[in-house]
Coordinates of C-alpha atoms in Angstrom, one line a residue:
M27 CA 139.8 74.5 109.3
T28 CA 140.7 72.7 112.9
P29 CA 138.7 70.0 113.9
P30 CA 138.3 68.8 117.7
P31 CA 141.1 66.9 118.7
N32 CA 140.6 63.1 118.9
T33 CA 139.8 62.2 122.4
A34 CA 139.6 58.2 121.5
R35 CA 141.7 56.2 123.8
R36 CA 144.4 54.0 121.4
R37 CA 145.6 50.9 121.5
R38 CA 149.3 51.4 120.9
G39 CA 152.0 53.1 123.2
G40 CA 151.3 53.4 127.5
G41 CA 150.6 56.8 129.9
T42 CA 148.8 59.2 129.3
P43 CA 149.4 61.3 126.1
P44 CA 150.5 64.7 125.3
K45 CA 147.0 67.1 124.4
P46 CA 146.9 67.4 120.5
A47 CA 147.6 70.2 118.9
P48 CA 145.0 71.8 116.6
R49 CA 145.1 69.7 113.1
K50 CA 146.3 71.4 109.8
L51 CA 144.0 70.9 107.2
G52 CA 143.1 71.6 103.7
A53 CA 142.2 75.1 102.9
V54 CA 139.5 77.0 101.2
R55 CA 138.9 80.6 100.0
R56 CA 137.1 82.5 103.0
S57 CA 134.9 83.4 100.6
Q58 CA 133.4 80.0 100.1
L59 CA 132.9 79.7 103.3
V60 CA 130.3 82.2 103.0
T61 CA 128.7 81.3 99.6
T62 CA 130.1 77.6 99.2
Y63 CA 131.4 76.3 102.4
G64 CA 129.6 77.8 104.8
V65 CA 128.2 76.8 108.2
G66 CA 126.7 73.2 108.0
S67 CA 127.9 71.9 105.4
M68 CA 130.7 69.0 104.6
V69 CA 133.8 69.5 102.8
A70 CA 135.7 66.6 101.7
V71 CA 140.0 66.9 102.6
D72 CA 141.8 63.7 101.1
N73 CA 140.1 61.1 101.6
E74 CA 138.6 62.2 104.9
S75 CA 135.4 64.6 105.3
F76 CA 134.0 67.4 107.4
I77 CA 131.1 69.7 108.3
I78 CA 132.1 73.3 108.8
A79 CA 131.4 74.1 112.5
G80 CA 129.0 76.9 113.8
I81 CA 130.4 81.1 114.4
D82 CA 130.3 80.6 118.2
A83 CA 133.1 78.2 117.8
W84 CA 135.4 80.1 115.1
D85 CA 138.1 81.9 116.4
V86 CA 137.0 85.7 115.2
S87 CA 139.8 87.3 117.8
E88 CA 141.5 89.0 114.2
A89 CA 138.2 88.6 111.9
V90 CA 137.9 91.9 109.5
P91 CA 134.6 93.4 109.6
V92 CA 132.8 94.1 107.0
Y93 CA 130.6 97.4 107.3
E94 CA 127.2 97.5 106.0
R95 CA 124.6 99.3 108.0
R96 CA 121.1 98.9 105.9
L97 CA 121.7 95.3 105.7
S98 CA 122.5 94.4 109.4
Q99 CA 119.4 96.5 110.5
I100 CA 117.2 93.4 108.3
L101 CA 119.1 90.9 109.4
G102 CA 119.2 91.7 112.9
V103 CA 123.0 92.2 114.5
D104 CA 125.8 94.2 115.1
S105 CA 127.8 93.6 112.6
F106 CA 129.8 90.9 109.7
K107 CA 132.7 89.6 109.2
L108 CA 135.1 87.9 107.2
P109 CA 135.6 84.0 108.3
P110 CA 138.6 84.1 109.1
A111 CA 142.3 83.0 108.6
P112 CA 144.0 80.6 110.6
D113 CA 148.1 80.6 111.0
P114 CA 149.1 78.7 108.5
D115 CA 152.2 77.7 110.5
Q116 CA 151.3 76.6 113.6
A117 CA 147.0 75.5 112.5
T118 CA 145.8 77.5 115.1
G119 CA 142.1 79.7 114.9
G120 CA 140.3 80.2 111.9
V121 CA 137.7 78.1 111.1
V122 CA 136.8 74.7 112.8
A123 CA 135.6 71.8 111.6
H124 CA 134.3 68.8 113.2
R125 CA 134.3 65.1 111.6
F126 CA 131.3 64.5 109.5
P127 CA 129.7 61.8 109.0
E128 CA 131.2 59.1 111.4
F129 CA 131.0 56.1 109.3
Y130 CA 133.9 54.9 107.3
S131 CA 134.7 52.4 105.6
C132 CA 138.3 50.1 104.5
P133 CA 138.1 49.0 101.3
G134 CA 140.9 46.3 102.5
C135 CA 139.2 44.3 105.0
K136 CA 136.0 46.2 104.0
V137 CA 135.1 47.2 107.2
L138 CA 132.1 49.4 107.3
Q139 CA 132.2 51.0 111.3
R140 CA 132.8 54.4 113.2
F141 CA 136.4 56.0 112.7
Y142 CA 137.6 55.7 116.1
K143 CA 137.0 51.8 116.0
F144 CA 140.0 52.3 112.7
N145 CA 141.7 53.3 115.7
S146 CA 143.8 55.4 112.7
E147 CA 147.4 57.8 113.7
K148 CA 147.3 61.0 114.6
G149 CA 146.4 63.1 111.6
R150 CA 145.5 60.1 109.1
A151 CA 142.6 58.3 108.0
R152 CA 144.2 54.2 107.8
C153 CA 142.8 51.0 108.7
D154 CA 145.0 49.9 111.6
E155 CA 144.5 46.6 110.6
C156 CA 145.2 45.9 106.2
S157 CA 146.8 50.3 106.1
E158 CA 144.8 50.8 103.9
D159 CA 143.0 54.6 103.5
L160 CA 140.1 54.9 105.0
V161 CA 136.6 55.9 102.8
P162 CA 133.6 58.5 104.3
S163 CA 130.2 57.2 104.5
R164 CA 128.8 58.0 100.4
F165 CA 125.6 58.4 102.4
V166 CA 123.3 60.5 104.9
I167 CA 119.8 61.1 106.1
A168 CA 118.5 64.7 106.8
C169 CA 115.4 66.9 107.1
D170 CA 113.9 70.1 106.5
Y171 CA 115.0 71.4 109.4
G172 CA 118.9 70.8 108.6
H173 CA 118.9 68.0 111.1
I174 CA 121.8 65.4 109.7
D175 CA 123.0 61.7 110.8
D176 CA 124.8 58.9 109.9
F177 CA 122.9 56.4 107.5
P178 CA 121.4 54.1 109.7
Y179 CA 124.0 51.0 108.0
W180 CA 123.2 48.9 111.0
Q181 CA 118.9 48.9 110.5
W182 CA 119.3 48.9 106.8
A183 CA 121.1 45.1 106.6
H184 CA 118.5 43.9 109.4
R185 CA 115.6 45.0 108.3
D186 CA 113.8 41.8 107.3
V187 CA 116.0 40.4 110.2
D188 CA 113.8 39.5 113.8
R189 CA 116.7 41.2 116.1
E190 CA 116.9 44.0 118.5
P191 CA 119.0 47.0 117.3
G192 CA 122.9 45.5 118.3
K193 CA 122.1 42.7 119.6
C194 CA 123.2 39.7 116.6
G195 CA 127.1 41.3 117.8
G196 CA 128.5 40.9 114.4
T197 CA 130.7 43.3 112.2
L198 CA 129.5 45.4 109.1
S199 CA 131.0 45.6 106.0
L200 CA 130.8 47.2 102.5
E201 CA 131.7 45.6 99.5
T202 CA 131.7 47.6 96.0
D203 CA 131.4 45.0 92.5
G204 CA 132.0 48.0 90.1
S205 CA 129.7 45.6 87.6
T206 CA 127.4 48.9 87.1
A207 CA 127.2 52.5 88.4
S208 CA 124.0 51.3 90.7
L209 CA 123.3 51.5 94.3
R210 CA 122.7 47.5 93.4
S211 CA 126.8 47.2 93.5
V212 CA 126.6 48.9 96.9
V213 CA 126.6 45.6 99.3
I214 CA 125.8 45.7 102.7
K215 CA 126.9 42.5 104.9
C216 CA 126.9 41.4 108.8
D217 CA 129.3 38.5 109.6
C218 CA 126.1 37.4 112.6
G219 CA 124.8 35.4 109.1
I220 CA 122.0 37.7 107.6
P221 CA 121.5 37.5 103.5
D222 CA 123.6 40.2 101.8
V223 CA 121.8 43.7 101.3
S224 CA 122.2 46.2 98.3
M225 CA 121.7 49.8 98.7
E226 CA 119.2 49.7 96.1
G227 CA 115.9 51.4 97.1
A228 CA 117.2 53.7 100.1
F229 CA 116.5 56.7 98.1
R230 CA 112.6 55.9 98.1
A231 CA 110.5 58.3 99.9
K232 CA 109.6 55.7 102.4
A233 CA 112.5 53.6 102.7
L234 CA 113.6 55.4 106.3
K235 CA 110.1 55.4 107.7
D236 CA 109.4 51.7 106.7
L237 CA 112.3 51.1 109.2
G238 CA 111.0 53.4 111.6
I239 CA 113.6 55.8 111.4
R240 CA 113.1 59.1 112.5
C241 CA 115.0 62.3 112.3
S242 CA 117.6 62.1 115.3
G243 CA 117.7 66.1 115.6
H244 CA 121.1 66.1 115.5
T245 CA 123.1 68.8 114.9
P246 CA 127.3 68.1 114.3
W247 CA 127.7 71.3 113.5
L248 CA 127.1 73.0 116.5
Q249 CA 129.4 72.8 119.4
N250 CA 128.2 70.7 121.9
A251 CA 124.4 71.2 121.1
T252 CA 121.7 68.5 122.8
R253 CA 119.8 66.8 120.2
E254 CA 116.5 68.8 119.2
R255 CA 113.1 66.9 119.3
C256 CA 111.9 67.1 115.6
D257 CA 108.6 65.7 113.8
Q258 CA 110.2 66.3 110.5
R259 CA 110.5 63.1 108.1
P260 CA 114.5 62.5 107.5
R261 CA 115.3 61.5 104.0
V262 CA 118.7 59.9 102.6
M263 CA 120.9 61.9 100.7
Q264 CA 124.2 61.6 98.9
R265 CA 127.1 63.3 101.0
G266 CA 128.7 65.3 97.6
S267 CA 124.8 66.3 96.8
S268 CA 124.0 69.4 96.2
S269 CA 120.8 69.1 98.3
A270 CA 122.5 68.7 101.1
W271 CA 123.1 72.0 101.9
H272 CA 121.4 75.6 100.5
P273 CA 122.4 79.0 101.8
I274 CA 120.6 81.9 102.6
M275 CA 121.9 84.2 101.3
N276 CA 121.5 88.6 101.6
S277 CA 122.9 91.4 99.8
A278 CA 123.4 94.5 99.4
L279 CA 124.7 97.5 97.7
S280 CA 126.4 100.5 99.0
I281 CA 124.9 103.0 97.4
P282 CA 125.8 106.9 98.8
P283 CA 125.8 108.4 101.2
W284 CA 125.4 105.6 103.3
G285 CA 129.0 103.0 103.2
E286 CA 130.8 106.4 102.1
G287 CA 133.3 109.1 103.1
L288 CA 132.1 111.0 107.0
Y289 CA 128.8 107.8 107.0
A290 CA 131.4 105.4 106.8
L291 CA 133.7 106.6 109.3
V292 CA 131.2 106.9 111.6
E293 CA 129.7 102.8 111.3
R294 CA 133.1 102.3 111.3
E295 CA 134.2 103.6 115.1
K296 CA 130.9 102.4 115.6
L297 CA 129.3 106.1 116.6
I298 CA 125.8 105.8 115.7
G299 CA 124.2 106.9 118.7
A300 CA 126.9 108.3 120.5
P301 CA 126.1 111.7 121.6
E302 CA 127.5 115.0 121.2
D303 CA 130.1 115.0 123.8
Y304 CA 131.7 111.9 123.6
V305 CA 132.0 112.4 119.3
R306 CA 133.7 115.8 120.4
F307 CA 135.8 114.1 122.8
Y308 CA 136.7 111.6 120.8
F309 CA 137.7 113.7 117.7
K310 CA 139.6 116.0 120.2
S311 CA 142.6 113.7 119.6
R312 CA 142.0 112.7 116.5
Q313 CA 141.9 116.3 114.4
G314 CA 144.1 114.3 111.6
V315 CA 141.3 111.4 110.8
L316 CA 138.8 115.0 110.0
D317 CA 141.4 116.7 108.0
K318 CA 141.6 113.9 105.5
F319 CA 138.2 114.8 105.0
K320 CA 137.8 117.8 105.3
A321 CA 135.3 117.5 107.7
S322 CA 134.8 119.3 110.8
V323 CA 133.0 117.3 114.0
E324 CA 130.0 119.5 113.5
D325 CA 129.7 117.9 110.3
V326 CA 130.3 114.4 111.6
I327 CA 127.4 115.2 114.4
E328 CA 125.2 116.0 111.8
V329 CA 125.9 112.7 110.1
V330 CA 125.3 110.5 113.6
K331 CA 121.6 112.2 113.9
A332 CA 120.8 111.5 109.8
F333 CA 121.8 107.9 111.6
E334 CA 119.5 108.1 114.1
E335 CA 117.1 110.2 112.4
R336 CA 116.3 106.7 109.7
E337 CA 116.5 104.0 112.3
A338 CA 114.1 106.3 115.0
P339 CA 110.7 104.6 115.1
S340 CA 108.1 107.1 113.6
E341 CA 105.6 108.4 116.2
D342 CA 102.8 105.5 115.6
G343 CA 106.0 102.8 116.2
D344 CA 106.6 101.7 112.7
V345 CA 109.7 100.2 111.3
P346 CA 111.9 102.8 109.2
P347 CA 111.9 101.6 105.7
A348 CA 115.2 100.6 105.5
R349 CA 114.7 97.4 107.9
T350 CA 113.0 95.5 105.4
S351 CA 114.2 93.8 101.7
S352 CA 111.3 95.5 99.7
T353 CA 112.3 99.0 100.0
L354 CA 116.6 98.3 100.5
R355 CA 116.1 97.2 96.3
Q356 CA 114.0 100.6 96.0
E357 CA 116.9 102.5 97.7
E358 CA 119.4 101.1 95.3
Y359 CA 117.5 101.1 92.5
K360 CA 117.1 105.0 92.9
A361 CA 119.8 105.4 93.0
L362 CA 120.9 103.3 89.4
V363 CA 118.9 105.8 88.1
R364 CA 120.2 109.1 89.4
G365 CA 123.7 107.8 89.5
R366 CA 126.6 109.2 91.1
N367 CA 130.1 110.8 89.3
E368 CA 133.6 109.8 90.7
E369 CA 134.6 112.3 92.8
H370 CA 138.3 113.3 93.6
V371 CA 138.8 112.3 97.5
A372 CA 141.1 110.9 99.8
E373 CA 138.7 107.7 100.6
Y374 CA 137.0 105.4 98.6
Q375 CA 133.8 105.9 96.4
P376 CA 132.1 102.4 96.7
F377 CA 130.0 103.2 94.1
V378 CA 130.7 105.3 91.1
C379 CA 127.4 105.3 88.1
E380 CA 127.9 108.1 85.2
A381 CA 125.1 108.5 82.4
P382 CA 126.6 107.3 79.3
D383 CA 128.5 109.9 76.7
G384 CA 126.8 108.8 73.8
D385 CA 123.8 109.5 72.1
L386 CA 120.7 106.7 73.3
T387 CA 118.3 107.1 70.5
E388 CA 119.2 103.3 69.2
V389 CA 118.5 102.0 72.4
R390 CA 115.3 103.7 73.1
E391 CA 113.9 102.1 70.2
F392 CA 114.2 98.6 71.9
G393 CA 111.7 100.1 74.6
I394 CA 115.0 100.9 77.0
A395 CA 114.9 103.9 78.8
G396 CA 118.0 104.3 79.0
S397 CA 121.7 103.0 80.6
M398 CA 124.0 103.3 83.3
L399 CA 127.8 103.3 83.1
V400 CA 127.6 101.8 86.9
K401 CA 132.0 102.0 86.8
R402 CA 132.6 100.3 90.7
L403 CA 129.8 98.9 92.6
R404 CA 130.6 97.0 96.2
E405 CA 128.4 94.0 97.1
V406 CA 128.3 92.5 100.6
R407 CA 127.1 89.3 100.6
V408 CA 126.2 87.8 104.3
L409 CA 125.4 84.1 105.2
S410 CA 122.3 84.4 107.5
S411 CA 120.8 79.9 107.5
F412 CA 120.7 77.1 105.6
V413 CA 118.6 74.8 105.0
R414 CA 118.8 70.8 103.6
G415 CA 116.4 69.1 101.2
E416 CA 114.2 71.4 98.7
A417 CA 116.2 75.0 97.6
P418 CA 114.7 77.6 100.0
S419 CA 111.5 79.5 98.7
E420 CA 109.9 82.4 100.3
A421 CA 106.9 80.1 101.9
D422 CA 108.9 78.7 104.1
S423 CA 108.9 78.5 107.0
E424 CA 111.7 80.0 110.2
N425 CA 112.0 76.3 111.4
R426 CA 113.8 75.0 108.1
H427 CA 116.4 77.8 108.6
A428 CA 119.1 76.5 110.3
R429 CA 121.0 77.9 113.3
L430 CA 124.0 78.8 112.1
S431 CA 125.1 79.0 116.4
A432 CA 124.6 76.4 118.9
T433 CA 122.6 79.5 121.2
G434 CA 120.7 80.8 117.9
K435 CA 121.5 84.1 119.2
T436 CA 124.5 85.6 117.5
D437 CA 124.9 89.6 117.2
W438 CA 127.6 89.2 113.8
L439 CA 127.2 87.2 111.2
P440 CA 129.9 86.1 108.3
A441 CA 130.0 88.0 105.0
M442 CA 132.2 89.1 102.2
E443 CA 132.4 92.0 100.5
V444 CA 133.7 92.0 96.4
I445 CA 134.5 95.1 94.5
G446 CA 132.5 94.8 90.7
E447 CA 131.0 96.7 87.4
G448 CA 128.1 96.8 85.7
V449 CA 125.9 97.7 83.2
F450 CA 121.9 98.5 84.6
L451 CA 119.2 99.3 81.7
K452 CA 116.0 101.1 82.9
L453 CA 112.9 100.2 80.6
D454 CA 110.1 102.6 79.0
E455 CA 107.3 103.0 81.6
A456 CA 105.1 104.1 79.5
R457 CA 105.6 101.6 76.4
L458 CA 106.4 98.7 79.3
S459 CA 102.6 99.4 80.7
R460 CA 101.0 99.0 77.5
W461 CA 102.7 95.9 76.9
E462 CA 101.8 94.2 79.9
K463 CA 98.5 95.2 80.0
N464 CA 97.8 92.7 76.7
S465 CA 95.8 90.0 77.7
A466 CA 97.8 87.3 75.7
V467 CA 100.8 88.4 77.3
R468 CA 99.1 88.2 81.3
D469 CA 97.4 85.0 80.4
R470 CA 101.0 82.9 79.6
A471 CA 102.4 85.0 82.3
A472 CA 99.5 83.3 84.5
R473 CA 100.7 79.9 83.3
I474 CA 103.7 80.4 85.4
R475 CA 102.0 82.7 88.4
A476 CA 99.8 79.5 88.8
N477 CA 102.1 76.8 88.8
H478 CA 104.4 78.5 91.4
T479 CA 101.3 80.0 93.7
A480 CA 100.9 76.0 93.7
L481 CA 104.2 75.2 94.7
L482 CA 104.7 77.6 97.2
R483 CA 101.1 76.6 98.9
E484 CA 102.4 73.0 99.0
R485 CA 105.2 74.0 100.3
A486 CA 103.6 76.0 103.2
G487 CA 101.3 73.6 103.9
A488 CA 103.5 70.2 104.3
G489 CA 103.2 68.8 107.6
K490 CA 101.6 71.6 108.9
A491 CA 98.1 71.8 110.1
G492 CA 95.8 74.7 110.8
T493 CA 98.6 76.2 108.7
D494 CA 97.4 79.6 106.6
K495 CA 98.3 78.8 102.8
R496 CA 97.4 81.1 101.2
V497 CA 100.9 81.8 99.9
E498 CA 100.7 83.9 96.3
S499 CA 103.2 83.9 93.7
H500 CA 105.1 87.5 93.0
V501 CA 105.6 86.2 88.7
T502 CA 104.7 89.4 86.7
P503 CA 105.1 90.1 82.8
R504 CA 106.9 92.6 84.2
F505 CA 109.2 90.3 86.7
L506 CA 109.6 87.0 83.3
L507 CA 110.6 89.8 81.2
L508 CA 113.6 91.3 82.9
H509 CA 114.3 88.5 84.2
T510 CA 115.1 86.7 80.7
L511 CA 116.5 89.5 79.1
A512 CA 118.9 89.8 82.3
H513 CA 119.7 85.7 80.9
V514 CA 119.7 86.5 78.0
L515 CA 121.7 89.2 77.7
I516 CA 124.6 87.5 80.1
N517 CA 125.1 84.9 77.5
E518 CA 125.9 87.6 74.6
F519 CA 128.4 89.8 77.6
S520 CA 130.0 86.7 78.4
L521 CA 131.1 85.8 74.5
D522 CA 130.9 89.8 73.3
A523 CA 133.7 90.8 76.7
G524 CA 135.0 87.5 77.1
Y525 CA 133.5 87.3 80.5
P526 CA 132.3 83.3 81.7
A527 CA 129.2 83.5 82.4
S528 CA 129.4 82.5 86.0
A529 CA 131.4 85.6 86.5
L530 CA 128.3 87.1 85.7
R531 CA 125.5 88.4 87.7
E532 CA 121.9 90.0 87.6
R533 CA 119.7 91.5 89.9
L534 CA 116.4 92.8 89.2
Y535 CA 113.7 95.5 90.2
S536 CA 110.3 94.7 89.1
D537 CA 107.6 96.2 90.4
N538 CA 104.9 98.5 90.3
E539 CA 107.3 101.6 90.2
M540 CA 110.6 99.4 89.2
A541 CA 111.5 98.2 85.6
G542 CA 115.4 97.9 85.4
V543 CA 117.6 95.2 85.4
L544 CA 121.9 95.2 86.6
I545 CA 124.4 92.7 85.2
Y546 CA 127.3 93.1 86.8
T547 CA 130.4 91.5 87.8
A548 CA 131.7 90.8 91.5
T549 CA 133.3 87.9 92.1
S550 CA 135.8 87.3 94.7
D551 CA 138.4 85.4 92.2
S552 CA 140.4 87.2 89.1
A553 CA 137.4 86.6 86.3
G554 CA 135.2 89.4 88.2
S555 CA 138.7 91.9 87.9
L556 CA 139.3 91.7 84.3
G557 CA 137.4 94.9 83.2
G558 CA 135.4 95.6 79.7
I559 CA 131.9 95.1 81.2
V560 CA 131.0 99.3 81.3
A561 CA 132.2 99.5 77.9
Q562 CA 129.3 97.4 77.1
G563 CA 126.4 99.7 78.3
E564 CA 127.8 101.9 75.4
P565 CA 125.1 103.0 73.2
S566 CA 126.7 102.2 70.1
K567 CA 128.0 99.3 71.7
L568 CA 124.9 98.3 73.4
A569 CA 122.1 98.4 70.5
S570 CA 124.4 95.9 69.0
T571 CA 124.1 93.8 71.6
L572 CA 120.6 94.2 72.4
H573 CA 120.3 93.1 68.7
A574 CA 122.4 90.4 68.6
A575 CA 120.8 88.3 72.2
L576 CA 117.6 89.4 70.6
A577 CA 118.1 87.1 67.5
R578 CA 119.5 84.2 69.4
A579 CA 116.8 83.8 71.6
E580 CA 114.4 83.8 68.5
W581 CA 115.7 80.7 68.1
C582 CA 116.9 77.4 70.7
S583 CA 118.3 74.5 69.0
N584 CA 115.7 72.1 71.1
D585 CA 112.6 74.3 69.2
P586 CA 110.0 73.8 68.3
L587 CA 109.9 71.7 71.4
C588 CA 111.3 74.9 73.9
M589 CA 109.2 77.2 72.5
E590 CA 106.3 75.6 72.7
S591 CA 107.1 73.5 76.2
E592 CA 103.7 74.1 78.3
S593 CA 105.9 74.2 81.5
S594 CA 109.9 73.2 81.9
G595 CA 111.9 73.9 85.2
A596 CA 112.1 72.3 88.4
G597 CA 108.3 73.3 90.0
S598 CA 107.1 73.4 86.4
V599 CA 108.0 77.8 86.6
N600 CA 109.4 78.7 83.6
L601 CA 108.3 78.3 79.5
A602 CA 110.3 78.8 76.6
A603 CA 113.3 78.4 78.3
C604 CA 116.1 75.5 78.8
H605 CA 119.6 74.9 78.5
A606 CA 120.6 75.6 75.4
C607 CA 118.5 79.2 75.1
A608 CA 118.4 80.6 78.8
L609 CA 119.5 78.8 81.7
L610 CA 122.5 80.1 83.2
P611 CA 124.9 78.7 86.0
E612 CA 123.0 78.9 89.1
T613 CA 125.6 81.3 90.8
S614 CA 124.2 84.2 87.9
C615 CA 120.6 83.6 89.0
E616 CA 119.0 85.5 91.5
S617 CA 116.1 82.4 91.3
L618 CA 117.8 79.6 90.7
N619 CA 116.8 79.6 87.2
S620 CA 113.8 80.0 87.5
F621 CA 110.1 82.4 86.0
L622 CA 111.9 82.6 82.7
D623 CA 110.4 83.1 79.2
R624 CA 111.6 83.6 75.8
A625 CA 108.3 84.4 74.4
M626 CA 107.8 87.9 76.7
L627 CA 111.2 88.7 74.4
I628 CA 110.2 87.8 71.4
G629 CA 106.9 85.9 71.5
D630 CA 105.3 83.3 70.8
Q631 CA 105.4 80.5 68.0
T632 CA 102.1 81.4 66.9
G633 CA 102.2 85.2 66.8
T634 CA 99.3 85.3 70.0
V635 CA 101.7 86.5 72.6
P636 CA 103.4 90.1 71.8
G637 CA 106.9 90.1 72.5
Y638 CA 108.4 93.1 74.2
F639 CA 111.0 93.3 71.8
A640 CA 109.0 91.8 68.8
D641 CA 109.6 94.3 66.5
L642 CA 113.2 95.1 66.7
P643 CA 114.4 97.8 64.8

């Protein structure tokens, strides 16, 4: 990451200083620039803090392209790119970072002021007066529309003093006595003579409103961007808080025929939409490429036409189904059910999904119609935006989604691709249909659905006069069942296969025509390459795993409180689910540990609600 050069005037030396070279900072993995330290997030480097700049400031001249045509159509961009890696020797290129927050304090002289006023040495964050390492501000303010700014220390310290802002002429200082871990021990002082003020109460909902502080519309991650007009009320956050940055992620599995063979070639060589004459001319001197695929130019032309037919609007102007996320998931489901055997071809196969050889009779007794061994899969994950404050939800307006570039328009997005393996389970539709029609099951699911709907309507109507608040929850008994089943199986797989639960992920397929769950490993670190998950899908092993997982779900160390809970979790969208039984690391869950209920698996404590797996074999 390369922050902009510090152009502040220095007191030392004379003459015109040379133009500083970009600074070499600490390193993060490129995958983290999509998932953890993406655009607009803050990252600590030694005793400094920076915010990742917008993608229009990145040097992507050598960035590796990531191809997934179906997903790029949904997101409205031409391509995806892997975040660039800088030259480690010259500290040039790559991802840019800007200093943020601007306020720093010195633990020696206790001065609290903007960084440039400390007159630090080049490449250091050190106080010029006492040579102590500086400490970045712990506190920032941010609004629901993604704007973020420094905490208003001067206004906070002078809130009960009748003076114009900035007219006291004093210098702020910050002291921490260490007597307690509360904000009461963090004290702000001004040498103009006002009483000392602690940070206690700074996180109150009306703390900034009482000070007359409004959102400044500041977007420090965007290069040369002007401040935006914003009517949202900012809130105080800690710089390292998880609520300061929530990524908006989109992902897709590469499924045949898209993304492999000639389809991958056409996409990689940017031949989609090309006329036949151009395709023939293009391969006139590239016969070796066609020989590798054992294909002809006519085969390539047919693939180009397949892309055009898929993406062309219908006669009535409807958008092609591939451009909606729901149909994208449906296509994946069909590919997983259908399977794809491995073939001995020169080109890499991103999707290999085969039926197990063993007898599935024992597995079907659990209400599982079948399992598929996903021996190889490729997932593309894309950072399309981010939000601050509350976690993103389907009720959010587009205004909540912060821009990744200064213009707001871009033809590419940062992405990563990961290779993994997994196990796909499909539930018995007949048995599932009978179970989900049970009135007790529907009534229990309706409690979560009602809480979720109320939460969505509150989020959709907050501060938006005239907004249509008729937002409905997607929660159904089928979804709760599949989601909770995925969680207990991930916990069991982590014990049997030796994976940490954080290295496993779920992918749910739930609607009127889908009832399946994919549990897979697809991480960019070494935990994703251990192997062994596919073996969990073999019928004999799977039956044993299901029995153990469901037996473990029957009892929670927090029972009977857990099972008898009327609501739990953030937003009250869980029932019988807690950290001792069903919750996972949030990186493993598609729904941030929401919409879980063990009673859907094994029934409730009174026997009123029948669990789908209540009658274990």
